[in-house]
Short mmCIF file of C-alpha atoms in Angstrom, two decimals:
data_model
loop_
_atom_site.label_atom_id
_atom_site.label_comp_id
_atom_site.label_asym_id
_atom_site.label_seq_id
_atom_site.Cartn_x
_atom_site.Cartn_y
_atom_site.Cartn_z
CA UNK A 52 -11.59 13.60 -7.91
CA UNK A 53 -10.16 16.12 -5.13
CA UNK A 54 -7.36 14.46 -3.10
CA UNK A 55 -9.74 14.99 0.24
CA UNK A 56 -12.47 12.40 -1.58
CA UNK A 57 -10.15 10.16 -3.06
CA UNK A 58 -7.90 9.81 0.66
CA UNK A 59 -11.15 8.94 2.25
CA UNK A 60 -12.41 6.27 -0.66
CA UNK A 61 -8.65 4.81 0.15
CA UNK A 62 -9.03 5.11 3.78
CA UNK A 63 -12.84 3.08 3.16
CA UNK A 64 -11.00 0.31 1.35
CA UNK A 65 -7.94 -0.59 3.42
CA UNK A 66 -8.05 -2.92 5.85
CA UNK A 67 -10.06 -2.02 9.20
CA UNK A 68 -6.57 -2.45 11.52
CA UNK A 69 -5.45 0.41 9.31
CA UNK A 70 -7.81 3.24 8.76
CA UNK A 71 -6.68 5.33 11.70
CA UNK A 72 -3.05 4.77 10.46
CA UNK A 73 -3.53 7.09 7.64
CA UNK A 74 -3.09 10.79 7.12
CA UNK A 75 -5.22 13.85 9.08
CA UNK A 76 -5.82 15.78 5.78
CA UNK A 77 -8.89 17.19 6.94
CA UNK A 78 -7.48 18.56 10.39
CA UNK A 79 -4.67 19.73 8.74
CA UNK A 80 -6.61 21.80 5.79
CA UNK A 81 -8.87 22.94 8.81
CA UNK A 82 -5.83 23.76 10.52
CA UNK A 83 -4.23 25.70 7.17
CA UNK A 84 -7.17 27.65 7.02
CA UNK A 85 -7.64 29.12 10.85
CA UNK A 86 -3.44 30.00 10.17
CA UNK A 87 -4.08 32.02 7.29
CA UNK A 88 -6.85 33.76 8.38
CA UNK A 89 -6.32 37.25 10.05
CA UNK A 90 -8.12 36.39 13.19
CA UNK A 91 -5.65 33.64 13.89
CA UNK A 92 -2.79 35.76 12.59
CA UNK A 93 -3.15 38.31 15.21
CA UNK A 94 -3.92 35.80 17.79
CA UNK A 95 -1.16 33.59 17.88
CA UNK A 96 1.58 35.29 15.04
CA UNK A 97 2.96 33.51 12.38
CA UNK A 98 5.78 32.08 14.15
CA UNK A 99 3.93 30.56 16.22
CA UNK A 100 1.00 29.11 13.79
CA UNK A 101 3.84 27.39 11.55
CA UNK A 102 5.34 26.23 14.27
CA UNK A 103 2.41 24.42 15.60
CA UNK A 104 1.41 23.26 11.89
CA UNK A 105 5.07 21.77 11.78
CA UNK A 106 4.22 19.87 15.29
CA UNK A 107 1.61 18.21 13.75
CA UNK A 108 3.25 17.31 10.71
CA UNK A 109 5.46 15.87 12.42
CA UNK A 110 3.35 14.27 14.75
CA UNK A 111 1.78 12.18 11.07
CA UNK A 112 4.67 11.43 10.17
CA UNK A 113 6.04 9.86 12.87
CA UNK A 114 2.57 7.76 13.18
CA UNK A 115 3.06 6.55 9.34
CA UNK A 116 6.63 5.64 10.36
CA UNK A 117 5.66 3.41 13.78
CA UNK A 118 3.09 1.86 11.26
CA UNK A 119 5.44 1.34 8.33
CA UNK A 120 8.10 -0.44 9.96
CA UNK A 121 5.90 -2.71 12.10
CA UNK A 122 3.93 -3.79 8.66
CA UNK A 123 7.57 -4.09 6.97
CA UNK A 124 9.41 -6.64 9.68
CA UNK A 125 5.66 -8.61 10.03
CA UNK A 126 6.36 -8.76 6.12
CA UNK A 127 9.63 -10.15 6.71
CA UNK A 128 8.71 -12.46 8.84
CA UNK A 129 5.82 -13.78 7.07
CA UNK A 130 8.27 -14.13 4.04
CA UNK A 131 10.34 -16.14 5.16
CA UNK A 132 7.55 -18.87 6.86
CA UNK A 133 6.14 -19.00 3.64
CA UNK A 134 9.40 -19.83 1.85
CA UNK A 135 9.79 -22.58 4.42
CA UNK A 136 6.60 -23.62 4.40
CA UNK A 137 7.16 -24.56 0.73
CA UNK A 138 10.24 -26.28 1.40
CA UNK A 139 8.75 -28.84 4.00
CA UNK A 140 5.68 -29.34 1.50
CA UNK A 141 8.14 -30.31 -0.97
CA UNK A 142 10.78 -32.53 1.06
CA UNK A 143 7.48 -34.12 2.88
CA UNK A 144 4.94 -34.69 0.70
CA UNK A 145 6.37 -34.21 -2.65
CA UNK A 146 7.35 -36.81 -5.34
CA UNK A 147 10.80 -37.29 -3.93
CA UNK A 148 9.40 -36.30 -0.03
CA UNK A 149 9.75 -38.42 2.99
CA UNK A 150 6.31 -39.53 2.52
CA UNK A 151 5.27 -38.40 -1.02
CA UNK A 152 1.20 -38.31 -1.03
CA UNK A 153 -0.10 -36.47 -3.66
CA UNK A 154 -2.94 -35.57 -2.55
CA UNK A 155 -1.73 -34.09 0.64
CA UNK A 156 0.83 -32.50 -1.63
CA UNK A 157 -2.32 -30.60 -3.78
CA UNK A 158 -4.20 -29.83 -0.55
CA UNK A 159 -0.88 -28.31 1.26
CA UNK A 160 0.02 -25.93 -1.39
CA UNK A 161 -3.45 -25.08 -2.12
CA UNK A 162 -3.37 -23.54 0.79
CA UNK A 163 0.38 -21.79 0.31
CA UNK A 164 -0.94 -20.23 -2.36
CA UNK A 165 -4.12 -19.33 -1.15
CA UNK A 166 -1.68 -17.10 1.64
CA UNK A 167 0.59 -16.10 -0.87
CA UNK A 168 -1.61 -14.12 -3.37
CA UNK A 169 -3.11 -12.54 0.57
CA UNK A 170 0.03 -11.71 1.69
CA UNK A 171 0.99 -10.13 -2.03
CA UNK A 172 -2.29 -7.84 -1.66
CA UNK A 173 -1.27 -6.72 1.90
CA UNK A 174 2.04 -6.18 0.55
CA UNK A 175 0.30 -3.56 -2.73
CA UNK A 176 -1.91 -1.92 0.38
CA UNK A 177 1.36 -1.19 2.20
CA UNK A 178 3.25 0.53 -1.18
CA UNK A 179 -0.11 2.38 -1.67
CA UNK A 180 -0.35 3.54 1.80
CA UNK A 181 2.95 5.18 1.41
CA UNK A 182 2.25 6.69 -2.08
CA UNK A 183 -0.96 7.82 -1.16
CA UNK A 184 0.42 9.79 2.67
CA UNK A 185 2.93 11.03 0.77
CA UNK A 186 0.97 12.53 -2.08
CA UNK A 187 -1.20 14.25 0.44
CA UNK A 188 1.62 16.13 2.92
CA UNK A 189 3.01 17.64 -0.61
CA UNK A 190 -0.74 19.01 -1.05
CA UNK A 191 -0.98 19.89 2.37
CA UNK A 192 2.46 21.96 2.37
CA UNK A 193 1.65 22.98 -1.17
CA UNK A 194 -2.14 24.46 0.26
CA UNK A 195 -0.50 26.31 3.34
CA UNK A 196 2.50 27.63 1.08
CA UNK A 197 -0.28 29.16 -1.17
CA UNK A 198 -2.67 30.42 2.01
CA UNK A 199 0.34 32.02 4.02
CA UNK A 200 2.73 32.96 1.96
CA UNK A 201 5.04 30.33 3.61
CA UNK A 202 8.21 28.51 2.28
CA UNK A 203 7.64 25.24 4.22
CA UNK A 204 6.94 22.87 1.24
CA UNK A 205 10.58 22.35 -0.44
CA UNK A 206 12.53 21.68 2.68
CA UNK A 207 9.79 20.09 4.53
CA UNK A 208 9.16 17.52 1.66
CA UNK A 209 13.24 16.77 1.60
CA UNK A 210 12.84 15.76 5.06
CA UNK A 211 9.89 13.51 4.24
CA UNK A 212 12.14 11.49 1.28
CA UNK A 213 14.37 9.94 3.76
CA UNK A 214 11.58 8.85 6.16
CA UNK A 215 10.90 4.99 6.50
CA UNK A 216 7.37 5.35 5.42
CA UNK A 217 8.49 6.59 2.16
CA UNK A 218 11.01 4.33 1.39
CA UNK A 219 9.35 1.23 -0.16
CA UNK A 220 12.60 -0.61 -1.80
CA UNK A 221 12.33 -3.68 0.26
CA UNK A 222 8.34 -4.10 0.72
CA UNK A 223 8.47 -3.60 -3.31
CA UNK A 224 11.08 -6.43 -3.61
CA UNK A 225 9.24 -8.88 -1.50
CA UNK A 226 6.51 -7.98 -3.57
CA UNK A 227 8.58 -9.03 -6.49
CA UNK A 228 9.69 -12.23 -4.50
CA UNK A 229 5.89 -13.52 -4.50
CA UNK A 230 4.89 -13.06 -7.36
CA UNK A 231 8.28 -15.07 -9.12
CA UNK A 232 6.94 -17.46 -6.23
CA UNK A 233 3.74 -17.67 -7.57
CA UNK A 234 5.38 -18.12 -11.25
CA UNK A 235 7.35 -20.27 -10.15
CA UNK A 236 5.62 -22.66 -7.31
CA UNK A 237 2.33 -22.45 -8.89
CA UNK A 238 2.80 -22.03 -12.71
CA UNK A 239 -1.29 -21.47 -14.44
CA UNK A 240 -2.14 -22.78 -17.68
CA UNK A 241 -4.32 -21.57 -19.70
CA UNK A 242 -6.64 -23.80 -19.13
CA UNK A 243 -7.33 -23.40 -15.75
CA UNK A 244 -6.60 -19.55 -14.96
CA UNK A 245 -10.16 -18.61 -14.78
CA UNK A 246 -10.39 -21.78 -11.99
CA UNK A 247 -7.77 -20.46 -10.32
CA UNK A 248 -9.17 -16.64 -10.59
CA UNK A 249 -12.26 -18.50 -9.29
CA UNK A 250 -10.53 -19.61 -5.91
CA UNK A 251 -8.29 -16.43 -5.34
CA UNK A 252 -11.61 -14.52 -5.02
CA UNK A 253 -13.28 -17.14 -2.60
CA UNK A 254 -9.94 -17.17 -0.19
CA UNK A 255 -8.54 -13.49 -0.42
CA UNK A 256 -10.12 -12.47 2.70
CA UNK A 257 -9.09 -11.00 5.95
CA UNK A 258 -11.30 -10.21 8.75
CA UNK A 259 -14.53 -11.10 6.81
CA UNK A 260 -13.83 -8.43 3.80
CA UNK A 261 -12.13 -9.35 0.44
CA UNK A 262 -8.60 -8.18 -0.20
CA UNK A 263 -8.74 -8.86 -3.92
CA UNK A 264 -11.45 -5.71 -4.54
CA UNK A 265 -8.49 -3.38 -1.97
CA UNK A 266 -5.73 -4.46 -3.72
CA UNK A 267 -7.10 -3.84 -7.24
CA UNK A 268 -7.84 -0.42 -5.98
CA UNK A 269 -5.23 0.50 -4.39
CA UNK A 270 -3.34 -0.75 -7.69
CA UNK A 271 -5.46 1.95 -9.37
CA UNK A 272 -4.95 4.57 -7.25
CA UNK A 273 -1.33 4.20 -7.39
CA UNK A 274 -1.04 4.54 -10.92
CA UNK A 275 -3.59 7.22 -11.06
CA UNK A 276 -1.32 9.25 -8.39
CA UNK A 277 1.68 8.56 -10.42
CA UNK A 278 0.25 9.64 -13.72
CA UNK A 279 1.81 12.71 -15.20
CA UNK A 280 -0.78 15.40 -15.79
CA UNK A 281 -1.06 18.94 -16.08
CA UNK A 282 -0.53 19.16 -12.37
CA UNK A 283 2.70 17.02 -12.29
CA UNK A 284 5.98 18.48 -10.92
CA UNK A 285 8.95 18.32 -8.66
CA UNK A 286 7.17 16.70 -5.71
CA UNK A 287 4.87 14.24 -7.95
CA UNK A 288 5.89 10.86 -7.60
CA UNK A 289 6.83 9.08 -10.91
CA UNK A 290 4.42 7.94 -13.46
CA UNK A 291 4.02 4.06 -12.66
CA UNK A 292 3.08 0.92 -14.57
CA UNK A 293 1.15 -1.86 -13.34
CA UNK A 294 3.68 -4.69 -13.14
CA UNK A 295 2.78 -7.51 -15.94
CA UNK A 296 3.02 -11.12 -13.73
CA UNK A 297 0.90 -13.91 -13.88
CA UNK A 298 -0.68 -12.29 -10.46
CA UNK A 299 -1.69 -8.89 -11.14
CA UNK A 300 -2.72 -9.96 -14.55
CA UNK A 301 -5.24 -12.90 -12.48
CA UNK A 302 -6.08 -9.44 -10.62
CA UNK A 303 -7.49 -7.90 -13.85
CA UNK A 304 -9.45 -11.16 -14.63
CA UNK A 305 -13.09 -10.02 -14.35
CA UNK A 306 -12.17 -7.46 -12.03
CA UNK A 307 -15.38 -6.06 -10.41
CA UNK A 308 -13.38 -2.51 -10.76
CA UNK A 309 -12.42 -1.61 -14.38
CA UNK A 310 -9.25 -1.67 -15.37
CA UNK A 311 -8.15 1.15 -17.83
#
C-alpha cells in the first residue's frame, strides 16, 4: 500500500479529536510537484521554492509537537489518578479496607480496568501517531530530494530526531506501566480470558467508536512501518515487535483485524 493510502486509512481510524492533528502529505506532494516543475522554477527560483517548502515543514512539525506534548502531560496526569484510584479501592473497600465490601470492591475495579485497557489504547494511538508523521516527512523530503535535485532530507530529518513528537521514551514507559498494572491488579486466568476479552470490547469506547479495532491497527501499522524491507535504510525506523503482555495478547483474541 502507498504511504498516501495507508496515512489516510490511519488518519480514518484515530480518534475524531485527532484527525486534523496529523500530517499534510497530500499538500506537501502537491506542493513538491509545482517546485519541481519548470513553470514554478522560473516563477519563484529555487531559493525561494525550498524555502517556502521548509516553512511548511516546519509549520507540521510544530503542529505534531503542540499535539504531542498536550496528549503526553494529559497522559501523565491520567496516570497517576489511576494509580490512586487503585490505592483508595484497595485501603476502602478491600479485604483489609476501612469498610471491606466485596462487592463494591469487584464493581470499583471493574471499572479501573475497564479505563485502564482505554487509556493503554490511547497511549498505542499516540506512539503510532509519532511513527507514522515521522515515516511520512522522510518520504516527503526523500520525494522532493528526488524531484529537485535538493539535499534537504539528511539534515532536515536530524532536526526532526530531537523534536518532542518523535521522542516517545516516556509515553512508551507508561505504556509499559499499564500493562504490569493490568498483570498485576487484574491477573486473567485461563478460564475467564475470553470473559474478560468479552467486556474489553463492550467498554473500549470513546466518543461512541471502539478503541479496541484503532489500537489493533495502529499496532499493525507500526510494525508494518518498522519492518525491514527492500526499501529499509538510514531514515527507516527500527523493525519492531509487538510486545507479548497479557493485554496486547487479549488484543489478538478474536481480533476482527488479522493478526499476522
Amino acid at each position: 500500500m502507498k504511504f498516501g493510502k495507508r496515512l489516510k486509512q490511519q488518519i480514518e481510524e484515530s480518534l475524531l479529536a485527532w484527525r486534523d492533528k496529523f500530517l499534510s502529505y497530500k499538500e506537501l506532494k502537491k506542493l513538491v510537484r509545482q517546485i519541481s516543475s519548470a513553470e514554478s522554477c522560473v516563477e519563484y527560483g529555487k531559493a525561494d521554492a525550498e524555502a517556502e517548502f521548509v516553512h511548511l515543514l516546519n509549520n507540521e512539525i510544530d503542529k505534531f509537537n503542540v499535539f504531542f506534548m498536550e496528549q503526553e502531560e494529559d497522559f501523565i496526569i491520567r496516570h497517576k489518578e489511576l494509580q490512586q484510584r487503585i490505592k483508595r479501592v484497595i485501603e476502602t473497600w478491600g479485604p483489609n479496607g476501612t469498610k471491606p465490601s466485596e462487592a463494591e470492591y469487584k464493581d470499583e475495579m471493574a471499572k479501573i480496568r475497564k479505563d485502564i485497557v482505554n487509556f493503554h489504547g490511547e497511549m498505542v494511538l499516540l506512539v503510532n501517531y509519532s511513527n507514522i508523521n515521522y515515516t511520512g516527512l522522510a518520504k516527503i523530503l526523500k520525494k522532493y530530494d528526488k524531484r529537485t535535485g535538493g539535499l534537504l532530507r539528511l539534515p532536515f530529518i536530524q532536526k526532526v530526531l530531537q523534536q518532542p513528537f518523535f521522542i516517545t521514551d516516556l509515553v512508551s514507559k507508561l505504556v509499559k506501566e499499564c500493562e504490569n498494572i493490568i498483570d498485576e491488579v487484574f491477573p486473567v486466568e485461563q478460564e475467564d480470558e475470553e470473559e474478560i476479552v468479552k467486556e474489553q470490547r463492550e467498554a473500549i469506547t470513546v466518543a461512541g467508536k471502539g478503541i479496541f479495532r484503532n489500537t489493533v491497527a495502529a499496532l499493525l501499522s507500526m510494525q508494518e512501518i518498522r519492518r525491514g524491507s527492500s526499501t529499509y535504510g538510514h531514515f527507516s525506523l527500527p523493525p519492531m515487535d509487538l510486545p507479548d503482555s497479557d493485554l496486547i495478547h487479549s488484543f489478538q483474541l478474536n481480533s476482527p483485524i488479522p493478526i499476522v
